[in-house]
């Protein structure tokens, strides 16, 4: 799997095929079984977050796999994320994440959203009274302390627009290694990828298939006639084409499926080759962002009155 890694701006490596562990059901046993199966298939990059509620299951599965000799700790990459209610103290938040995972360190810690919420908000969709003023400079300083303390190997962000990346770099001592964002053939992130490339920030794609199976997701990507046509041409599946497109852009992809057949199918994208005409055709596809974050904007308490402000018009 060493061929299927990218090198980040701090010299750390990142497996380009990641396994997401968010699940609406959040069944611990199902998650642990899926992760063990994924390790046997060759997955080495596991993505979790406090708000997903999957950190305990991820930690259990990975520790057991290491104990059983299926994999070495240094060959696994674990990403978790700072939830919006923990911006005032990233160090304590990461220490709690490590406790839930049963690990001494994680490989990457990301700021989940450029939004601050009150300390008790442990649910994904905040009420109007739940917002706090965002002090990103203080938050990022806390992230840098996590790095200095050895609690993580890398720090980065998620759901940051080009403008927010540039603002962060105005005061950051440590450049983020990653910006994890929605990206797929129907939301191609051309501007953001260009800005991140300029600063050496790796773009990691969540919902690289458009989020089918999630309440907010869609089948529009894998059901698109252009994607289906390219899949037929290469004797591949639409999911493999969509994932390969993301990999062709130099991004890593975070795929979420606990179904053994689809997990194996997703890995098949690593061996698919798209030609120049395939990429030209995909660039003709209409674009629409799926994860729009409407619940993070309001006219009273949020720093963003509209979703256009949240995404700095990159929507």
PDB file of C-alpha atoms in Angstrom:
ATOM      1  CA  UNK A   1       0.000   0.000   0.000  1.00  0.00           C
ATOM      2  CA  UNK A   2       3.025   2.317   0.134  1.00  0.00           C
ATOM      3  CA  UNK A   3       2.395   3.219  -3.520  1.00  0.00           C
ATOM      4  CA  UNK A   4      -1.009   4.512  -2.496  1.00  0.00           C
ATOM      5  CA  UNK A   5       0.220   7.287  -0.199  1.00  0.00           C
ATOM      6  CA  UNK A   6       0.879  10.971  -0.573  1.00  0.00           C
ATOM      7  CA  UNK A   7       3.478  13.021   1.278  1.00  0.00           C
ATOM      8  CA  UNK A   8       2.159  15.987   3.255  1.00  0.00           C
ATOM      9  CA  UNK A   9       3.867  19.361   3.665  1.00  0.00           C
ATOM     10  CA  UNK A  10       5.445  18.263   6.970  1.00  0.00           C
ATOM     11  CA  UNK A  11       6.915  15.046   5.543  1.00  0.00           C
ATOM     12  CA  UNK A  12       4.256  12.744   7.026  1.00  0.00           C
ATOM     13  CA  UNK A  13       2.515  10.286   4.699  1.00  0.00           C
ATOM     14  CA  UNK A  14      -1.229   9.907   4.129  1.00  0.00           C
ATOM     15  CA  UNK A  15      -2.875   6.848   2.548  1.00  0.00           C
ATOM     16  CA  UNK A  16      -4.963   8.193  -0.341  1.00  0.00           C
ATOM     17  CA  UNK A  17      -7.874   5.789   0.232  1.00  0.00           C
ATOM     18  CA  UNK A  18      -9.481   6.529   3.581  1.00  0.00           C
ATOM     19  CA  UNK A  19     -12.369   4.848   5.374  1.00  0.00           C
ATOM     20  CA  UNK A  20     -14.965   7.119   6.941  1.00  0.00           C
ATOM     21  CA  UNK A  21     -16.619   5.927  10.137  1.00  0.00           C
ATOM     22  CA  UNK A  22     -19.626   8.219  10.451  1.00  0.00           C
ATOM     23  CA  UNK A  23     -22.843   6.213  10.663  1.00  0.00           C
ATOM     24  CA  UNK A  24     -26.354   7.372  11.462  1.00  0.00           C
ATOM     25  CA  UNK A  25     -26.947   4.129  13.370  1.00  0.00           C
ATOM     26  CA  UNK A  26     -23.568   4.400  15.156  1.00  0.00           C
ATOM     27  CA  UNK A  27     -23.591   0.729  16.153  1.00  0.00           C
ATOM     28  CA  UNK A  28     -20.273   0.001  17.830  1.00  0.00           C
ATOM     29  CA  UNK A  29     -20.109  -3.694  16.944  1.00  0.00           C
ATOM     30  CA  UNK A  30     -20.950  -3.045  13.281  1.00  0.00           C
ATOM     31  CA  UNK A  31     -18.293  -0.339  13.073  1.00  0.00           C
ATOM     32  CA  UNK A  32     -15.627  -2.502  14.702  1.00  0.00           C
ATOM     33  CA  UNK A  33     -16.372  -5.426  12.380  1.00  0.00           C
ATOM     34  CA  UNK A  34     -16.266  -3.184   9.306  1.00  0.00           C
ATOM     35  CA  UNK A  35     -12.897  -1.695  10.321  1.00  0.00           C
ATOM     36  CA  UNK A  36     -11.371  -5.122  10.888  1.00  0.00           C
ATOM     37  CA  UNK A  37     -12.620  -6.206   7.460  1.00  0.00           C
ATOM     38  CA  UNK A  38     -11.243  -3.012   5.930  1.00  0.00           C
ATOM     39  CA  UNK A  39      -7.787  -3.651   7.416  1.00  0.00           C
ATOM     40  CA  UNK A  40      -7.748  -7.115   5.861  1.00  0.00           C
ATOM     41  CA  UNK A  41      -8.632  -5.525   2.501  1.00  0.00           C
ATOM     42  CA  UNK A  42      -5.750  -3.076   2.735  1.00  0.00           C
ATOM     43  CA  UNK A  43      -7.341   0.082   4.149  1.00  0.00           C
ATOM     44  CA  UNK A  44      -4.885   1.967   6.351  1.00  0.00           C
ATOM     45  CA  UNK A  45      -6.467   5.419   6.736  1.00  0.00           C
ATOM     46  CA  UNK A  46      -9.371   5.719   9.191  1.00  0.00           C
ATOM     47  CA  UNK A  47     -11.338   8.940   9.631  1.00  0.00           C
ATOM     48  CA  UNK A  48     -13.364   9.683  12.740  1.00  0.00           C
ATOM     49  CA  UNK A  49     -14.504  12.680  14.815  1.00  0.00           C
ATOM     50  CA  UNK A  50     -15.859  13.393  18.270  1.00  0.00           C
ATOM     51  CA  UNK A  51     -19.261  14.302  16.821  1.00  0.00           C
ATOM     52  CA  UNK A  52     -19.470  11.007  14.887  1.00  0.00           C
ATOM     53  CA  UNK A  53     -19.513   9.039  18.139  1.00  0.00           C
ATOM     54  CA  UNK A  54     -17.287   6.417  16.511  1.00  0.00           C
ATOM     55  CA  UNK A  55     -13.955   7.074  18.243  1.00  0.00           C
ATOM     56  CA  UNK A  56     -14.395   4.273  20.804  1.00  0.00           C
ATOM     57  CA  UNK A  57     -15.254   1.715  18.112  1.00  0.00           C
ATOM     58  CA  UNK A  58     -12.379   2.865  15.891  1.00  0.00           C
ATOM     59  CA  UNK A  59      -9.928   2.580  18.771  1.00  0.00           C
ATOM     60  CA  UNK A  60     -11.215  -0.847  19.817  1.00  0.00           C
ATOM     61  CA  UNK A  61     -10.971  -2.225  16.294  1.00  0.00           C
ATOM     62  CA  UNK A  62      -7.515  -0.831  15.575  1.00  0.00           C
ATOM     63  CA  UNK A  63      -6.010  -1.883  18.915  1.00  0.00           C
ATOM     64  CA  UNK A  64      -7.358  -5.385  18.462  1.00  0.00           C
ATOM     65  CA  UNK A  65      -6.014  -5.580  14.907  1.00  0.00           C
ATOM     66  CA  UNK A  66      -2.571  -4.445  16.125  1.00  0.00           C
ATOM     67  CA  UNK A  67      -2.668  -6.948  19.000  1.00  0.00           C
ATOM     68  CA  UNK A  68      -3.608  -9.752  16.589  1.00  0.00           C
ATOM     69  CA  UNK A  69      -0.746  -8.888  14.264  1.00  0.00           C
ATOM     70  CA  UNK A  70      -2.915  -7.810  11.346  1.00  0.00           C
ATOM     71  CA  UNK A  71      -1.169  -4.458  11.119  1.00  0.00           C
ATOM     72  CA  UNK A  72       1.468  -2.319  12.826  1.00  0.00           C
ATOM     73  CA  UNK A  73       0.520   0.990  14.485  1.00  0.00           C
ATOM     74  CA  UNK A  74       2.989   2.932  12.324  1.00  0.00           C
ATOM     75  CA  UNK A  75       1.251   1.657   9.182  1.00  0.00           C
ATOM     76  CA  UNK A  76      -2.149   3.039  10.254  1.00  0.00           C
ATOM     77  CA  UNK A  77      -3.253   6.649   9.834  1.00  0.00           C
ATOM     78  CA  UNK A  78      -5.949   7.890  12.235  1.00  0.00           C
ATOM     79  CA  UNK A  79      -7.663  11.245  11.710  1.00  0.00           C
ATOM     80  CA  UNK A  80     -10.043  12.851  14.191  1.00  0.00           C
ATOM     81  CA  UNK A  81     -11.544  16.315  14.451  1.00  0.00           C
ATOM     82  CA  UNK A  82     -11.986  19.165  16.912  1.00  0.00           C
ATOM     83  CA  UNK A  83     -15.712  19.674  17.439  1.00  0.00           C
ATOM     84  CA  UNK A  84     -17.054  23.222  17.397  1.00  0.00           C
ATOM     85  CA  UNK A  85     -17.818  23.258  21.139  1.00  0.00           C
ATOM     86  CA  UNK A  86     -14.139  22.640  21.951  1.00  0.00           C
ATOM     87  CA  UNK A  87     -12.502  25.597  20.205  1.00  0.00           C
ATOM     88  CA  UNK A  88     -11.525  27.197  23.519  1.00  0.00           C
ATOM     89  CA  UNK A  89      -9.308  24.215  24.487  1.00  0.00           C
ATOM     90  CA  UNK A  90      -8.142  21.925  21.638  1.00  0.00           C
ATOM     91  CA  UNK A  91      -5.547  20.276  23.885  1.00  0.00           C
ATOM     92  CA  UNK A  92      -8.142  18.974  26.366  1.00  0.00           C
ATOM     93  CA  UNK A  93     -10.443  17.973  23.487  1.00  0.00           C
ATOM     94  CA  UNK A  94      -7.693  15.932  21.839  1.00  0.00           C
ATOM     95  CA  UNK A  95      -6.694  14.334  25.136  1.00  0.00           C
ATOM     96  CA  UNK A  96     -10.321  13.174  25.514  1.00  0.00           C
ATOM     97  CA  UNK A  97     -10.290  11.868  21.939  1.00  0.00           C
ATOM     98  CA  UNK A  98      -7.118   9.895  22.706  1.00  0.00           C
ATOM     99  CA  UNK A  99      -8.773   8.474  25.814  1.00  0.00           C
ATOM    100  CA  UNK A 100     -11.765   7.319  23.760  1.00  0.00           C
ATOM    101  CA  UNK A 101      -9.474   5.823  21.108  1.00  0.00           C
ATOM    102  CA  UNK A 102      -7.146   4.245  23.672  1.00  0.00           C
ATOM    103  CA  UNK A 103      -4.137   5.678  21.817  1.00  0.00           C
ATOM    104  CA  UNK A 104      -1.112   7.765  22.758  1.00  0.00           C
ATOM    105  CA  UNK A 105      -1.334   9.915  19.634  1.00  0.00           C
ATOM    106  CA  UNK A 106      -3.300  10.321  16.435  1.00  0.00           C
ATOM    107  CA  UNK A 107      -1.829  11.024  13.037  1.00  0.00           C
ATOM    108  CA  UNK A 108      -3.956  14.027  12.161  1.00  0.00           C
ATOM    109  CA  UNK A 109      -6.245  16.411  14.044  1.00  0.00           C
ATOM    110  CA  UNK A 110      -8.516  18.707  12.039  1.00  0.00           C
ATOM    111  CA  UNK A 111     -10.653  21.723  12.947  1.00  0.00           C
ATOM    112  CA  UNK A 112     -14.021  20.278  11.932  1.00  0.00           C
ATOM    113  CA  UNK A 113     -15.776  23.556  11.033  1.00  0.00           C
ATOM    114  CA  UNK A 114     -14.869  27.261  11.122  1.00  0.00           C
ATOM    115  CA  UNK A 115     -17.623  27.709  13.722  1.00  0.00           C
ATOM    116  CA  UNK A 116     -17.496  27.970  17.535  1.00  0.00           C
ATOM    117  CA  UNK A 117     -20.319  26.659  19.702  1.00  0.00           C
ATOM    118  CA  UNK A 118     -21.006  26.769  23.437  1.00  0.00           C
ATOM    119  CA  UNK A 119     -19.197  24.065  25.457  1.00  0.00           C
ATOM    120  CA  UNK A 120     -22.248  21.875  26.056  1.00  0.00           C
ATOM    121  CA  UNK A 121     -23.217  21.505  22.378  1.00  0.00           C
ATOM    122  CA  UNK A 122     -22.554  17.824  21.640  1.00  0.00           C
ATOM    123  CA  UNK A 123     -25.015  17.523  18.749  1.00  0.00           C
ATOM    124  CA  UNK A 124     -24.376  18.270  15.059  1.00  0.00           C
ATOM    125  CA  UNK A 125     -27.116  20.812  14.344  1.00  0.00           C
ATOM    126  CA  UNK A 126     -26.938  23.770  16.741  1.00  0.00           C
ATOM    127  CA  UNK A 127     -29.810  25.929  17.887  1.00  0.00           C
ATOM    128  CA  UNK A 128     -29.670  29.700  17.450  1.00  0.00           C
ATOM    129  CA  UNK A 129     -28.559  30.249  21.046  1.00  0.00           C
ATOM    130  CA  UNK A 130     -25.674  27.745  20.751  1.00  0.00           C
ATOM    131  CA  UNK A 131     -23.193  29.901  18.817  1.00  0.00           C
ATOM    132  CA  UNK A 132     -20.144  31.644  20.250  1.00  0.00           C
ATOM    133  CA  UNK A 133     -17.772  34.179  18.740  1.00  0.00           C
ATOM    134  CA  UNK A 134     -15.119  32.449  16.657  1.00  0.00           C
ATOM    135  CA  UNK A 135     -11.504  33.286  17.540  1.00  0.00           C
ATOM    136  CA  UNK A 136      -9.670  31.249  14.939  1.00  0.00           C
ATOM    137  CA  UNK A 137      -6.287  32.602  15.955  1.00  0.00           C
ATOM    138  CA  UNK A 138      -6.745  31.241  19.475  1.00  0.00           C
ATOM    139  CA  UNK A 139      -8.136  27.956  18.160  1.00  0.00           C
ATOM    140  CA  UNK A 140      -5.194  27.433  15.823  1.00  0.00           C
ATOM    141  CA  UNK A 141      -2.733  28.264  18.595  1.00  0.00           C
ATOM    142  CA  UNK A 142      -4.345  25.445  20.592  1.00  0.00           C
ATOM    143  CA  UNK A 143      -4.008  23.109  17.604  1.00  0.00           C
ATOM    144  CA  UNK A 144      -0.329  23.996  17.365  1.00  0.00           C
ATOM    145  CA  UNK A 145       0.075  23.158  21.066  1.00  0.00           C
ATOM    146  CA  UNK A 146      -1.413  19.703  20.369  1.00  0.00           C
ATOM    147  CA  UNK A 147       1.330  19.222  17.820  1.00  0.00           C
ATOM    148  CA  UNK A 148       4.080  20.488  20.132  1.00  0.00           C
ATOM    149  CA  UNK A 149       2.904  18.123  22.891  1.00  0.00           C
ATOM    150  CA  UNK A 150       3.085  15.101  20.598  1.00  0.00           C
ATOM    151  CA  UNK A 151      -0.646  14.395  20.842  1.00  0.00           C
ATOM    152  CA  UNK A 152      -0.834  14.321  17.041  1.00  0.00           C
ATOM    153  CA  UNK A 153       1.589  14.152  14.115  1.00  0.00           C
ATOM    154  CA  UNK A 154      -0.187  16.694  11.889  1.00  0.00           C
ATOM    155  CA  UNK A 155      -2.845  19.390  12.133  1.00  0.00           C
ATOM    156  CA  UNK A 156      -5.268  20.652   9.532  1.00  0.00           C
ATOM    157  CA  UNK A 157      -8.749  21.950   8.834  1.00  0.00           C
ATOM    158  CA  UNK A 158     -12.042  20.851   7.340  1.00  0.00           C
ATOM    159  CA  UNK A 159     -14.764  22.789   5.528  1.00  0.00           C
ATOM    160  CA  UNK A 160     -12.550  25.844   5.011  1.00  0.00           C
ATOM    161  CA  UNK A 161     -13.060  28.038   1.944  1.00  0.00           C
ATOM    162  CA  UNK A 162     -10.168  29.565   0.002  1.00  0.00           C
ATOM    163  CA  UNK A 163     -10.700  32.842   1.856  1.00  0.00           C
ATOM    164  CA  UNK A 164     -10.661  31.137   5.266  1.00  0.00           C
ATOM    165  CA  UNK A 165      -7.476  29.259   4.366  1.00  0.00           C
ATOM    166  CA  UNK A 166      -5.775  32.524   3.419  1.00  0.00           C
ATOM    167  CA  UNK A 167      -6.989  34.215   6.610  1.00  0.00           C
ATOM    168  CA  UNK A 168      -5.647  31.325   8.708  1.00  0.00           C
ATOM    169  CA  UNK A 169      -2.246  31.618   7.055  1.00  0.00           C
ATOM    170  CA  UNK A 170      -2.057  35.292   8.116  1.00  0.00           C
ATOM    171  CA  UNK A 171      -1.334  34.194  11.701  1.00  0.00           C
ATOM    172  CA  UNK A 172      -0.534  30.456  11.628  1.00  0.00           C
ATOM    173  CA  UNK A 173       2.949  29.407  12.732  1.00  0.00           C
ATOM    174  CA  UNK A 174       2.234  25.922  11.358  1.00  0.00           C
ATOM    175  CA  UNK A 175       0.602  25.622   7.931  1.00  0.00           C
ATOM    176  CA  UNK A 176      -2.260  23.096   7.928  1.00  0.00           C
ATOM    177  CA  UNK A 177      -1.322  19.882   6.150  1.00  0.00           C
ATOM    178  CA  UNK A 178      -4.858  19.120   4.961  1.00  0.00           C
ATOM    179  CA  UNK A 179      -8.168  20.759   4.150  1.00  0.00           C
ATOM    180  CA  UNK A 180     -10.847  18.059   4.187  1.00  0.00           C
ATOM    181  CA  UNK A 181     -13.844  19.191   2.132  1.00  0.00           C
ATOM    182  CA  UNK A 182     -16.733  17.908   0.081  1.00  0.00           C
ATOM    183  CA  UNK A 183     -15.401  17.071  -3.370  1.00  0.00           C
ATOM    184  CA  UNK A 184     -16.678  14.842  -6.167  1.00  0.00           C
ATOM    185  CA  UNK A 185     -17.333  15.057  -9.929  1.00  0.00           C
ATOM    186  CA  UNK A 186     -20.358  17.314  -9.319  1.00  0.00           C
ATOM    187  CA  UNK A 187     -18.512  19.615  -6.875  1.00  0.00           C
ATOM    188  CA  UNK A 188     -14.999  19.839  -8.225  1.00  0.00           C
ATOM    189  CA  UNK A 189     -13.505  22.572  -5.992  1.00  0.00           C
ATOM    190  CA  UNK A 190     -11.272  23.987  -8.738  1.00  0.00           C
ATOM    191  CA  UNK A 191     -10.567  27.320  -6.978  1.00  0.00           C
ATOM    192  CA  UNK A 192      -9.975  25.759  -3.560  1.00  0.00           C
ATOM    193  CA  UNK A 193      -7.653  23.107  -4.985  1.00  0.00           C
ATOM    194  CA  UNK A 194      -5.627  25.805  -6.706  1.00  0.00           C
ATOM    195  CA  UNK A 195      -5.267  27.882  -3.523  1.00  0.00           C
ATOM    196  CA  UNK A 196      -4.377  24.841  -1.412  1.00  0.00           C
ATOM    197  CA  UNK A 197      -1.821  23.724  -3.995  1.00  0.00           C
ATOM    198  CA  UNK A 198      -0.211  27.159  -3.849  1.00  0.00           C
ATOM    199  CA  UNK A 199       0.378  26.753  -0.100  1.00  0.00           C
ATOM    200  CA  UNK A 200       1.224  23.048  -0.137  1.00  0.00           C
ATOM    201  CA  UNK A 201      -2.021  22.047   1.581  1.00  0.00           C
ATOM    202  CA  UNK A 202      -3.371  18.640   0.602  1.00  0.00           C
ATOM    203  CA  UNK A 203      -7.083  18.489  -0.256  1.00  0.00           C
ATOM    204  CA  UNK A 204      -8.841  15.424   1.115  1.00  0.00           C
ATOM    205  CA  UNK A 205     -12.287  14.663  -0.285  1.00  0.00           C
ATOM    206  CA  UNK A 206     -15.191  13.633   1.896  1.00  0.00           C
ATOM    207  CA  UNK A 207     -18.396  12.428   0.234  1.00  0.00           C
ATOM    208  CA  UNK A 208     -16.391  11.619  -2.924  1.00  0.00           C
ATOM    209  CA  UNK A 209     -19.439   9.727  -4.224  1.00  0.00           C
ATOM    210  CA  UNK A 210     -21.921  12.459  -3.282  1.00  0.00           C
ATOM    211  CA  UNK A 211     -22.839  10.970   0.083  1.00  0.00           C
ATOM    212  CA  UNK A 212     -25.279   8.218  -0.965  1.00  0.00           C
ATOM    213  CA  UNK A 213     -26.645   6.502   2.121  1.00  0.00           C
ATOM    214  CA  UNK A 214     -26.466   9.655   4.237  1.00  0.00           C
ATOM    215  CA  UNK A 215     -29.635  11.575   5.064  1.00  0.00           C
ATOM    216  CA  UNK A 216     -28.245  14.645   3.279  1.00  0.00           C
ATOM    217  CA  UNK A 217     -26.549  12.741   0.445  1.00  0.00           C
ATOM    218  CA  UNK A 218     -27.562  12.012  -3.130  1.00  0.00           C
ATOM    219  CA  UNK A 219     -27.229   9.353  -5.831  1.00  0.00           C
ATOM    220  CA  UNK A 220     -26.825  12.062  -8.482  1.00  0.00           C
ATOM    221  CA  UNK A 221     -23.082  11.524  -8.841  1.00  0.00           C
ATOM    222  CA  UNK A 222     -23.024   7.759  -9.342  1.00  0.00           C
ATOM    223  CA  UNK A 223     -26.251   7.869 -11.384  1.00  0.00           C
ATOM    224  CA  UNK A 224     -25.006  10.615 -13.716  1.00  0.00           C
ATOM    225  CA  UNK A 225     -25.013   9.513 -17.393  1.00  0.00           C
ATOM    226  CA  UNK A 226     -21.438  10.730 -17.949  1.00  0.00           C
ATOM    227  CA  UNK A 227     -20.121   8.758 -14.965  1.00  0.00           C
ATOM    228  CA  UNK A 228     -22.088   5.677 -16.052  1.00  0.00           C
ATOM    229  CA  UNK A 229     -20.797   5.969 -19.616  1.00  0.00           C
ATOM    230  CA  UNK A 230     -17.169   6.194 -18.485  1.00  0.00           C
ATOM    231  CA  UNK A 231     -17.710   3.230 -16.142  1.00  0.00           C
ATOM    232  CA  UNK A 232     -19.109   1.147 -19.014  1.00  0.00           C
ATOM    233  CA  UNK A 233     -16.163   2.114 -21.233  1.00  0.00           C
ATOM    234  CA  UNK A 234     -13.617   0.904 -18.661  1.00  0.00           C
ATOM    235  CA  UNK A 235     -15.593  -2.092 -17.377  1.00  0.00           C
ATOM    236  CA  UNK A 236     -15.678  -0.382 -13.990  1.00  0.00           C
ATOM    237  CA  UNK A 237     -18.429   0.789 -11.647  1.00  0.00           C
ATOM    238  CA  UNK A 238     -19.690   4.392 -11.378  1.00  0.00           C
ATOM    239  CA  UNK A 239     -18.347   4.567  -7.820  1.00  0.00           C
ATOM    240  CA  UNK A 240     -14.880   3.561  -9.011  1.00  0.00           C
ATOM    241  CA  UNK A 241     -14.959   6.251 -11.704  1.00  0.00           C
ATOM    242  CA  UNK A 242     -15.989   8.958  -9.230  1.00  0.00           C
ATOM    243  CA  UNK A 243     -13.268   7.930  -6.773  1.00  0.00           C
ATOM    244  CA  UNK A 244     -10.620   7.688  -9.473  1.00  0.00           C
ATOM    245  CA  UNK A 245     -11.533  11.201 -10.635  1.00  0.00           C
ATOM    246  CA  UNK A 246     -10.783  12.509  -7.121  1.00  0.00           C
ATOM    247  CA  UNK A 247      -7.487  10.637  -6.997  1.00  0.00           C
ATOM    248  CA  UNK A 248      -6.559  12.043 -10.424  1.00  0.00           C
ATOM    249  CA  UNK A 249      -6.825  15.539  -8.937  1.00  0.00           C
ATOM    250  CA  UNK A 250      -4.112  14.649  -6.424  1.00  0.00           C
ATOM    251  CA  UNK A 251      -6.605  14.332  -3.571  1.00  0.00           C
ATOM    252  CA  UNK A 252      -7.162  11.554  -1.091  1.00  0.00           C
ATOM    253  CA  UNK A 253     -10.720  10.256  -0.787  1.00  0.00           C
ATOM    254  CA  UNK A 254     -12.660   9.305   2.358  1.00  0.00           C
ATOM    255  CA  UNK A 255     -15.222   6.649   1.490  1.00  0.00           C
ATOM    256  CA  UNK A 256     -17.822   5.413   3.924  1.00  0.00           C
ATOM    257  CA  UNK A 257     -19.320   1.984   3.509  1.00  0.00           C
ATOM    258  CA  UNK A 258     -19.567  -0.878   5.952  1.00  0.00           C
ATOM    259  CA  UNK A 259     -20.756  -3.227   3.167  1.00  0.00           C
ATOM    260  CA  UNK A 260     -18.007  -5.703   2.306  1.00  0.00           C
ATOM    261  CA  UNK A 261     -18.801  -5.737  -1.411  1.00  0.00           C
ATOM    262  CA  UNK A 262     -18.761  -1.947  -1.717  1.00  0.00           C
ATOM    263  CA  UNK A 263     -15.618  -1.670   0.393  1.00  0.00           C
ATOM    264  CA  UNK A 264     -13.850  -3.991  -2.033  1.00  0.00           C
ATOM    265  CA  UNK A 265     -15.360  -2.144  -5.011  1.00  0.00           C
ATOM    266  CA  UNK A 266     -14.087   1.192  -3.681  1.00  0.00           C
ATOM    267  CA  UNK A 267     -10.553  -0.172  -3.356  1.00  0.00           C
ATOM    268  CA  UNK A 268     -10.734  -1.134  -7.030  1.00  0.00           C
ATOM    269  CA  UNK A 269     -10.588   2.568  -7.913  1.00  0.00           C
ATOM    270  CA  UNK A 270      -6.864   2.481  -7.090  1.00  0.00           C
ATOM    271  CA  UNK A 271      -6.236   0.310 -10.169  1.00  0.00           C
ATOM    272  CA  UNK A 272      -8.538   2.173 -12.586  1.00  0.00           C
ATOM    273  CA  UNK A 273      -7.040   4.511 -15.180  1.00  0.00           C
ATOM    274  CA  UNK A 274      -9.053   7.375 -16.662  1.00  0.00           C
ATOM    275  CA  UNK A 275      -7.972   8.962 -19.927  1.00  0.00           C
ATOM    276  CA  UNK A 276      -7.876  12.623 -20.921  1.00  0.00           C
ATOM    277  CA  UNK A 277     -11.285  12.437 -22.606  1.00  0.00           C
ATOM    278  CA  UNK A 278     -12.871  11.013 -19.452  1.00  0.00           C
ATOM    279  CA  UNK A 279     -11.601  13.974 -17.430  1.00  0.00           C
ATOM    280  CA  UNK A 280     -12.797  16.430 -20.089  1.00  0.00           C
ATOM    281  CA  UNK A 281     -16.273  14.875 -20.012  1.00  0.00           C
ATOM    282  CA  UNK A 282     -16.428  15.005 -16.201  1.00  0.00           C
ATOM    283  CA  UNK A 283     -15.525  18.702 -16.318  1.00  0.00           C
ATOM    284  CA  UNK A 284     -18.716  19.247 -18.343  1.00  0.00           C
ATOM    285  CA  UNK A 285     -20.929  17.977 -15.519  1.00  0.00           C
ATOM    286  CA  UNK A 286     -23.153  20.486 -13.739  1.00  0.00           C
ATOM    287  CA  UNK A 287     -22.039  21.405 -10.220  1.00  0.00           C
ATOM    288  CA  UNK A 288     -23.947  21.711  -6.962  1.00  0.00           C
ATOM    289  CA  UNK A 289     -22.676  21.475  -3.407  1.00  0.00           C
ATOM    290  CA  UNK A 290     -24.556  18.889  -1.364  1.00  0.00           C
ATOM    291  CA  UNK A 291     -23.355  19.539   2.214  1.00  0.00           C
ATOM    292  CA  UNK A 292     -24.325  23.198   2.362  1.00  0.00           C
ATOM    293  CA  UNK A 293     -24.367  23.767   6.135  1.00  0.00           C
ATOM    294  CA  UNK A 294     -27.547  25.855   6.280  1.00  0.00           C
ATOM    295  CA  UNK A 295     -27.811  25.139  10.013  1.00  0.00           C
ATOM    296  CA  UNK A 296     -24.579  27.058  10.654  1.00  0.00           C
ATOM    297  CA  UNK A 297     -25.911  30.406   9.444  1.00  0.00           C
ATOM    298  CA  UNK A 298     -28.469  32.766  10.962  1.00  0.00           C
ATOM    299  CA  UNK A 299     -29.000  36.520  11.238  1.00  0.00           C
ATOM    300  CA  UNK A 300     -28.483  36.835  14.981  1.00  0.00           C
ATOM    301  CA  UNK A 301     -25.850  34.637  16.678  1.00  0.00           C
ATOM    302  CA  UNK A 302     -23.806  32.919  13.963  1.00  0.00           C
ATOM    303  CA  UNK A 303     -20.776  34.713  12.482  1.00  0.00           C
ATOM    304  CA  UNK A 304     -22.329  33.837   9.119  1.00  0.00           C
ATOM    305  CA  UNK A 305     -25.675  35.373   8.243  1.00  0.00           C
ATOM    306  CA  UNK A 306     -25.986  33.269   5.082  1.00  0.00           C
ATOM    307  CA  UNK A 307     -24.408  30.143   3.637  1.00  0.00           C
ATOM    308  CA  UNK A 308     -22.750  32.421   1.090  1.00  0.00           C
ATOM    309  CA  UNK A 309     -20.838  33.991   3.985  1.00  0.00           C
ATOM    310  CA  UNK A 310     -20.031  30.567   5.456  1.00  0.00           C
ATOM    311  CA  UNK A 311     -18.452  29.480   2.179  1.00  0.00           C
ATOM    312  CA  UNK A 312     -17.273  32.969   1.103  1.00  0.00           C
ATOM    313  CA  UNK A 313     -19.405  32.710  -2.043  1.00  0.00           C
ATOM    314  CA  UNK A 314     -17.719  29.459  -3.058  1.00  0.00           C
ATOM    315  CA  UNK A 315     -21.109  27.777  -3.350  1.00  0.00           C
TER     316      UNK A 315
END
